[in-house]
């Protein structure tokens, strides 16, 4: 393989001719300590001569020898590791194969959101009305206009309520109208979310709405009862008068006993019921349980009405939902800005929050009643501008959709692109985890070198086939930056693929690359 790829112009031969002795020297063996310095010097000379350096690395399949043993068990393995200063490929296994990335999809929404909005962008949630205000009474509907903020919480709703108090409003003669005109209810395209419209035993499958709050999840606080064998006490984390129904099947056991609590949310006739079962020890601290709600916009409305009531503001007309934007003539009565994009992305990536990822995917679309597939198309357009990326198919930014497809070469191209954008890279890399101290404990594996020299994002799916994927940056012993991506997909739902089966060999392989370079 030639060291230089040059354009066929008459100027090239004369500009490269002074480098010919160096090119010949490059073919001769060099001491390990001098090799890297020589390669860097050669690259600088090549750049000065107007040429593009293509460094011939070791055998392409070498370097992921431990990981590729998974192919003997029937799994599809794709991996690549590349230096970001020279472009040298350290190791590569089926790099262009299109596979399911699971939550590595979130790397795309992080990059696209930074590209579109920038690190300091904030979503703004507003209270508006076309009604009149007189004597502390708003006559007309009070409209909460959702902005799609993926981290809108009770705190921001309290701040909106305070703005009404400052205006002297104590009564609303009309409805509290929740406007989800930007998106919502969003049609489900994954089994998890489709099932969550009826019942949910998780929070990760939360449904989507531009007027959602508290990550579209109910929160119930479970506390010990008055004595042994007494029913536990349940309370809403968010409202004084719970709008959901509690089916309390939790029993208090003696001090030091076992606390084991399970919960599921079921929905019938538009009403949510939280069925909570198990035991809680008499000396246990309160436990908080989170489950996806069936109607995020309605939940926000009921929560907001409760907050208004606690602030002494009565709403006479109840809560309703609309998919229509407030008219331009509607006056703004309150506004609250959410957290900056850089903080949203750190939370979304660190905790692999599916709700936040897909809310951001929908926000990319703009306009009215955005769908996840439209958001996926925006991600595909973003990736198409990345040099060397290749094909991408995205149905969601979260990766809950198994139809998502990308390649490890595409993922490394994305990481390379973000690394070379100085204004965006600090925010992008801040969302990744170092195994030595990351919030996800299952990644705290491997050698000390691995745990301290990589920053990663992981992806997991179990159906319809098992997926374990990991991608991120590494720093070599000499301080150079590299990027890598690994995707392992099953061919059928079984056999089960555990994280140690993937993470341990990846850690071994990357440790060797980091220490060699």
XYZ file of C-alpha atoms in Angstrom:
517
model
C 0.000 0.000 0.000
C 1.486 3.390 -0.918
C 2.142 5.813 1.920
C 0.790 8.732 -0.093
C -2.277 9.085 -2.250
C -1.820 12.049 -4.576
C -3.861 13.786 -7.207
C -2.534 13.453 -10.785
C -1.376 17.042 -11.283
C 1.841 18.303 -12.812
C 2.784 20.047 -9.578
C 2.797 16.875 -7.457
C 6.020 15.138 -8.605
C 8.285 18.109 -8.051
C 6.786 18.863 -4.588
C 7.142 15.252 -3.421
C 10.559 14.555 -4.851
C 12.433 15.904 -1.780
C 10.556 13.315 0.305
C 11.644 10.267 -1.694
C 14.627 9.476 0.556
C 12.303 9.587 3.559
C 9.842 7.284 1.825
C 12.593 4.767 1.288
C 13.688 5.106 4.890
C 10.105 4.441 6.011
C 10.373 0.937 4.618
C 13.393 0.164 6.814
C 12.943 -1.090 10.390
C 13.152 1.570 13.088
C 13.584 1.439 16.835
C 10.266 1.456 18.674
C 11.015 4.732 20.404
C 11.868 6.463 17.128
C 9.077 5.028 14.987
C 6.282 7.267 16.283
C 8.411 10.423 16.053
C 9.424 9.483 12.521
C 5.813 8.867 11.461
C 4.717 12.239 12.857
C 7.607 14.032 11.124
C 6.775 12.287 7.876
C 3.135 13.317 8.188
C 4.094 16.972 8.742
C 6.349 16.913 5.700
C 3.612 15.310 3.641
C 1.106 17.947 4.674
C 3.565 20.663 3.781
C 3.925 19.084 0.355
C 0.151 19.101 -0.117
C -0.274 15.312 0.022
C -2.638 13.148 2.071
C -0.941 10.569 4.281
C -2.368 7.082 4.358
C -0.585 5.044 7.022
C -0.435 1.316 6.519
C -1.329 -0.244 9.862
C -0.981 -3.800 11.120
C -3.122 -6.642 9.824
C -6.676 -5.303 9.732
C -8.221 -8.226 11.623
C -5.453 -8.277 14.230
C -6.081 -6.353 17.432
C -9.563 -7.720 18.160
C -8.427 -11.333 18.499
C -10.193 -11.881 21.836
C -13.459 -10.319 20.686
C -13.663 -12.271 17.428
C -13.858 -15.552 19.350
C -17.551 -14.747 19.785
C -18.045 -15.636 16.140
C -17.407 -19.266 17.099
C -20.580 -19.070 19.223
C -22.673 -17.840 16.308
C -22.628 -14.095 16.999
C -22.015 -11.435 14.357
C -19.013 -9.318 15.339
C -18.034 -5.966 13.864
C -15.325 -3.719 15.300
C -12.903 -0.946 14.441
C -10.275 1.119 16.272
C -8.551 4.094 14.677
C -6.124 6.833 15.673
C -7.539 10.332 15.277
C -4.287 12.176 14.588
C -3.006 10.091 11.664
C -6.116 8.156 10.647
C -4.234 4.896 11.178
C -6.522 1.895 11.594
C -5.284 -0.223 14.485
C -7.791 -3.015 14.046
C -10.855 -3.706 11.954
C -13.349 -6.587 11.724
C -16.185 -6.375 9.172
C -16.217 -2.580 9.620
C -18.901 -1.772 7.026
C -21.463 -4.385 8.056
C -24.839 -2.857 8.891
C -25.935 -3.960 12.361
C -28.313 -2.882 15.121
C -26.534 -0.361 17.377
C -29.112 -0.257 20.220
C -28.312 2.749 22.451
C -25.223 3.704 20.461
C -27.925 5.475 18.423
C -27.784 8.126 21.142
C -24.365 9.209 19.873
C -26.093 10.381 16.690
C -28.756 12.429 18.453
C -26.079 13.965 20.684
C -24.038 15.005 17.666
C -27.050 16.192 15.670
C -28.514 18.180 18.594
C -25.213 19.948 19.162
C -24.916 20.659 15.448
C -28.480 22.007 15.235
C -28.949 23.790 18.573
C -25.512 24.294 20.143
C -24.433 23.579 23.753
C -26.248 26.544 25.340
C -29.662 26.148 23.733
C -32.601 25.969 26.166
C -36.174 24.862 25.549
C -38.778 27.393 26.684
C -42.159 26.305 28.128
C -44.864 28.980 28.191
C -48.226 29.824 29.747
C -50.474 31.710 27.312
C -54.075 32.838 27.105
C -56.487 34.758 24.912
C -58.610 35.534 27.978
C -58.899 38.733 29.997
C -57.571 39.452 33.488
C -59.532 41.515 35.953
C -59.516 41.568 39.739
C -57.190 38.559 39.966
C -59.443 36.445 37.704
C -58.381 35.122 34.304
C -61.512 34.646 32.242
C -60.648 32.159 29.514
C -58.469 29.101 29.084
C -54.959 28.994 30.516
C -52.750 27.223 27.964
C -49.515 25.460 28.834
C -47.584 25.308 25.549
C -45.161 22.395 25.584
C -41.808 22.962 23.902
C -40.588 19.379 23.854
C -38.182 19.986 26.741
C -36.937 16.481 27.610
C -36.172 17.479 31.200
C -39.227 19.537 32.154
C -39.927 18.783 35.811
C -42.169 19.875 38.669
C -39.590 22.544 39.503
C -40.169 24.359 36.206
C -43.946 24.056 36.618
C -43.646 25.687 40.050
C -41.681 28.535 38.505
C -44.407 29.037 35.896
C -47.006 29.089 38.656
C -45.062 31.767 40.525
C -45.219 33.997 37.446
C -49.017 33.813 37.568
C -48.922 34.716 41.261
C -46.728 37.725 40.509
C -49.406 38.893 38.075
C -51.977 38.652 40.870
C -53.974 35.827 39.254
C -55.853 33.772 41.848
C -58.579 32.179 39.758
C -58.942 30.811 36.218
C -62.505 30.863 34.899
C -61.797 28.355 32.168
C -59.765 25.236 31.444
C -56.151 24.384 31.996
C -55.379 23.443 28.412
C -52.223 21.437 27.688
C -50.982 22.039 24.144
C -48.817 19.306 22.606
C -49.010 20.754 19.112
C -45.331 20.149 18.348
C -45.640 16.410 18.862
C -47.926 14.095 20.760
C -49.398 11.700 21.222
C -46.547 10.175 19.181
C -47.468 6.889 17.443
C -45.455 4.015 18.905
C -43.099 2.116 16.587
C -41.459 -0.217 19.109
C -43.007 -3.085 21.054
C -41.997 -1.606 24.406
C -43.787 1.685 23.836
C -46.815 0.095 22.203
C -47.248 -2.107 25.268
C -46.684 0.880 27.583
C -49.884 2.520 26.360
C -51.728 -0.247 28.280
C -49.330 -1.307 31.026
C -45.732 -0.779 32.075
C -43.347 -2.291 34.582
C -40.556 0.139 33.679
C -39.744 3.791 33.195
C -37.513 3.402 30.117
C -40.512 2.847 27.794
C -42.131 6.209 28.617
C -44.388 7.606 25.903
C -43.604 10.871 24.123
C -45.208 14.315 24.049
C -43.956 17.862 23.639
C -45.909 18.645 26.835
C -44.482 15.765 28.909
C -42.968 16.395 32.331
C -40.991 14.393 34.901
C -39.770 12.096 32.117
C -43.377 10.959 31.559
C -43.279 8.714 34.611
C -45.379 8.321 37.733
C -43.434 8.294 40.974
C -44.790 6.552 44.055
C -43.089 6.698 47.440
C -43.349 3.504 49.513
C -42.926 3.792 53.303
C -43.237 1.282 56.157
C -46.641 0.977 57.820
C -47.471 1.387 61.503
C -46.181 -2.033 62.520
C -45.244 -5.530 61.428
C -47.750 -7.032 58.949
C -49.411 -3.618 58.499
C -49.928 -2.312 54.949
C -47.186 -0.025 53.725
C -47.946 3.660 53.220
C -47.974 4.965 49.638
C -47.811 8.563 48.484
C -47.279 10.388 45.219
C -43.859 11.999 44.879
C -45.353 14.864 42.877
C -48.903 15.730 43.945
C -50.795 16.148 47.199
C -53.888 14.483 45.757
C -52.670 11.537 43.623
C -54.367 11.447 40.243
C -53.388 7.809 39.775
C -55.023 5.001 41.752
C -52.868 3.012 44.166
C -53.443 -0.711 44.574
C -51.374 -1.240 47.712
C -50.288 -4.854 48.214
C -47.080 -4.102 50.137
C -46.729 -5.539 53.649
C -44.499 -4.178 56.418
C -42.142 -6.758 57.930
C -39.974 -6.560 61.045
C -36.902 -4.384 61.347
C -33.987 -5.882 59.487
C -36.324 -7.883 57.267
C -36.234 -8.072 53.504
C -37.484 -5.162 51.412
C -38.544 -6.300 47.945
C -40.961 -4.070 46.055
C -42.424 -4.533 42.581
C -44.784 -2.237 40.708
C -46.698 -2.161 37.465
C -48.906 0.493 35.946
C -52.110 -0.623 34.262
C -54.595 1.539 32.379
C -58.341 1.105 32.039
C -60.880 3.633 30.731
C -58.203 6.301 30.598
C -57.234 5.916 34.258
C -53.862 4.710 35.497
C -53.521 2.306 38.403
C -50.225 1.615 40.115
C -50.218 -1.928 41.484
C -47.471 -2.141 44.109
C -46.592 -5.499 45.689
C -43.956 -6.952 48.017
C -42.532 -6.234 51.451
C -40.770 -3.357 53.183
C -38.834 -3.554 56.445
C -40.104 -1.489 59.370
C -36.761 0.303 59.649
C -36.429 0.941 55.901
C -36.145 4.409 54.401
C -38.858 5.445 51.895
C -38.427 3.878 48.458
C -39.311 5.707 45.227
C -40.698 3.658 42.328
C -41.010 5.051 38.768
C -43.328 3.741 36.057
C -44.219 5.188 32.650
C -47.565 7.006 32.460
C -50.094 6.217 29.753
C -50.796 9.841 28.786
C -47.863 12.252 29.357
C -49.768 15.433 28.458
C -52.665 14.589 30.780
C -50.213 13.801 33.575
C -48.602 17.242 33.105
C -52.022 18.885 33.237
C -53.072 17.147 36.439
C -49.706 17.870 38.040
C -49.910 21.540 37.005
C -53.453 21.860 38.371
C -52.282 20.465 41.713
C -49.350 22.900 41.819
C -51.665 25.810 40.981
C -54.025 24.761 43.783
C -51.167 24.594 46.292
C -50.227 28.133 45.221
C -53.795 29.316 45.854
C -54.860 29.478 42.182
C -58.151 27.752 41.374
C -58.964 26.367 37.921
C -62.722 25.962 37.447
C -62.839 24.270 34.037
C -60.725 21.166 34.620
C -57.860 19.855 32.493
C -57.978 19.235 28.756
C -55.470 18.422 26.008
C -55.095 19.905 22.528
C -52.865 19.291 19.531
C -53.480 22.827 18.273
C -51.017 25.664 18.773
C -52.229 28.734 20.685
C -53.180 31.575 18.326
C -50.624 34.290 17.721
C -52.927 36.702 19.540
C -52.544 34.734 22.807
C -50.734 36.755 25.464
C -47.774 35.230 27.271
C -48.411 35.031 31.016
C -45.329 33.084 32.004
C -42.225 31.467 30.580
C -39.549 29.183 31.959
C -36.330 28.047 30.315
C -35.069 24.528 30.788
C -31.551 23.273 31.311
C -28.905 24.017 28.652
C -28.384 21.448 25.915
C -24.973 20.505 27.262
C -26.564 19.391 30.533
C -29.404 17.567 28.770
C -26.950 15.586 26.663
C -24.761 14.650 29.621
C -27.793 13.248 31.431
C -29.145 11.553 28.329
C -25.854 9.817 27.507
C -24.696 9.014 31.048
C -27.946 7.284 31.955
C -28.890 6.193 28.421
C -32.267 7.869 28.876
C -34.552 6.704 26.050
C -37.238 9.292 26.737
C -34.780 12.190 26.513
C -33.158 10.815 23.372
C -36.424 10.495 21.479
C -37.770 13.838 22.696
C -34.616 15.417 21.234
C -35.039 13.406 18.034
C -38.549 14.829 17.627
C -37.313 18.338 18.399
C -34.992 18.139 15.376
C -38.009 17.982 13.059
C -39.646 21.299 13.887
C -43.128 22.148 12.652
C -46.216 20.394 13.967
C -46.937 16.785 14.980
C -43.463 15.431 14.332
C -42.957 11.654 14.166
C -39.982 9.543 15.177
C -39.381 8.439 11.605
C -39.145 12.086 10.550
C -36.646 12.626 13.362
C -34.710 9.574 12.206
C -34.522 11.063 8.727
C -32.951 14.192 10.232
C -30.306 12.011 11.867
C -29.636 10.293 8.545
C -29.172 13.692 6.883
C -26.781 14.745 9.638
C -24.692 11.593 9.172
C -24.631 11.956 5.383
C -22.482 15.099 5.800
C -19.837 13.227 7.840
C -16.876 12.243 5.636
C -16.586 8.492 5.220
C -19.688 7.659 7.201
C -21.641 5.450 4.811
C -25.272 4.245 5.108
C -27.418 4.917 8.181
C -31.007 3.906 8.955
C -32.609 5.510 12.006
C -36.136 5.086 13.300
C -35.366 6.624 16.693
C -32.566 8.379 18.508
C -32.954 6.159 21.553
C -32.130 2.858 19.867
C -35.255 1.155 21.234
C -36.150 0.419 17.618
C -34.346 -2.678 16.363
C -34.710 -1.378 12.772
C -31.879 1.121 13.367
C -28.807 0.194 11.340
C -25.279 1.554 11.153
C -21.698 0.308 10.866
C -18.718 0.538 13.187
C -16.873 2.483 10.471
C -19.780 4.954 10.509
C -19.671 5.258 14.293
C -15.917 5.875 14.249
C -16.423 8.478 11.494
C -19.002 10.217 13.743
C -16.603 10.219 16.710
C -13.793 11.472 14.481
C -15.997 14.288 13.160
C -17.044 15.430 16.643
C -13.429 15.256 17.883
C -12.449 17.758 15.188
C -15.142 20.285 16.165
C -13.512 22.182 19.067
C -16.639 24.150 20.021
C -18.773 21.010 20.340
C -16.369 18.237 21.352
C -16.127 19.096 25.092
C -19.899 18.733 25.497
C -20.042 15.605 23.339
C -17.287 13.727 25.157
C -18.563 14.809 28.603
C -21.577 12.539 28.161
C -19.428 9.412 27.866
C -18.383 7.302 30.842
C -14.964 6.292 32.090
C -15.228 2.712 33.414
C -13.178 3.654 36.462
C -15.957 5.859 37.838
C -18.924 5.870 35.433
C -22.486 5.780 36.804
C -23.175 2.446 35.060
C -21.468 -0.058 37.355
C -21.484 -2.953 34.884
C -18.779 -1.237 32.792
C -16.335 -1.151 35.720
C -14.323 -4.044 34.348
C -11.033 -4.728 32.635
C -7.472 -3.657 33.304
C -6.484 -0.461 35.061
C -5.311 0.821 31.689
C -8.717 0.200 30.120
C -10.688 1.633 33.030
C -8.673 4.858 33.055
C -8.016 5.393 29.346
C -11.410 5.031 27.657
C -14.682 6.966 27.639
C -17.604 4.963 26.331
C -21.282 4.686 25.466
C -22.922 1.271 25.567
C -25.974 -0.203 23.867
C -28.152 -3.143 24.903
C -31.127 -4.937 23.342
C -32.454 -8.419 24.059
C -35.230 -8.734 21.461
C -35.701 -9.707 18.694
C -31.987 -10.592 18.870
C -29.401 -9.869 21.567
C -27.289 -6.775 20.969
C -24.276 -5.633 22.966
C -22.477 -2.588 21.578
C -19.834 -0.219 22.903
C -18.152 2.805 21.350
C -16.129 5.809 22.400
C -12.680 7.345 22.674
C -9.398 6.099 24.090
C -6.160 7.809 25.068
C -2.936 5.926 24.445
C -0.019 5.772 26.862
C 1.669 8.538 24.860
C -1.440 10.770 25.065
C -2.763 10.276 21.542
C -6.528 10.149 20.899
C -8.271 7.251 19.217
C -11.851 6.174 18.562
C -13.387 2.713 18.470
C -16.709 0.979 17.985
C -17.821 -2.589 18.614
C -21.185 -4.155 17.751
C -22.111 -7.750 18.523
C -25.496 -8.946 17.247
C -27.121 -12.336 17.666
C -28.734 -14.125 14.748
C -31.765 -15.283 16.762
C -33.119 -14.501 20.218
C -30.949 -17.201 21.808
C -28.334 -17.788 23.032
C -28.313 -15.005 25.595
C -25.380 -12.618 25.332
C -24.104 -11.232 28.628
C -22.114 -8.038 28.974
C -19.016 -9.759 30.426
C -18.879 -11.923 27.289
C -18.360 -8.751 25.235
C -16.823 -6.248 27.617
C -14.021 -8.464 28.916
C -12.489 -9.282 25.503
C -12.976 -5.673 24.308
C -11.121 -4.468 27.408
C -8.276 -6.903 26.735
C -7.983 -5.954 23.080
C -8.127 -2.200 23.695
C -5.664 -2.436 26.572
C -3.082 -3.887 24.183
C -3.712 -1.129 21.600
C -3.514 1.622 24.226
C -0.257 0.303 25.651
C 1.330 -0.213 22.204
C 0.610 3.337 21.081
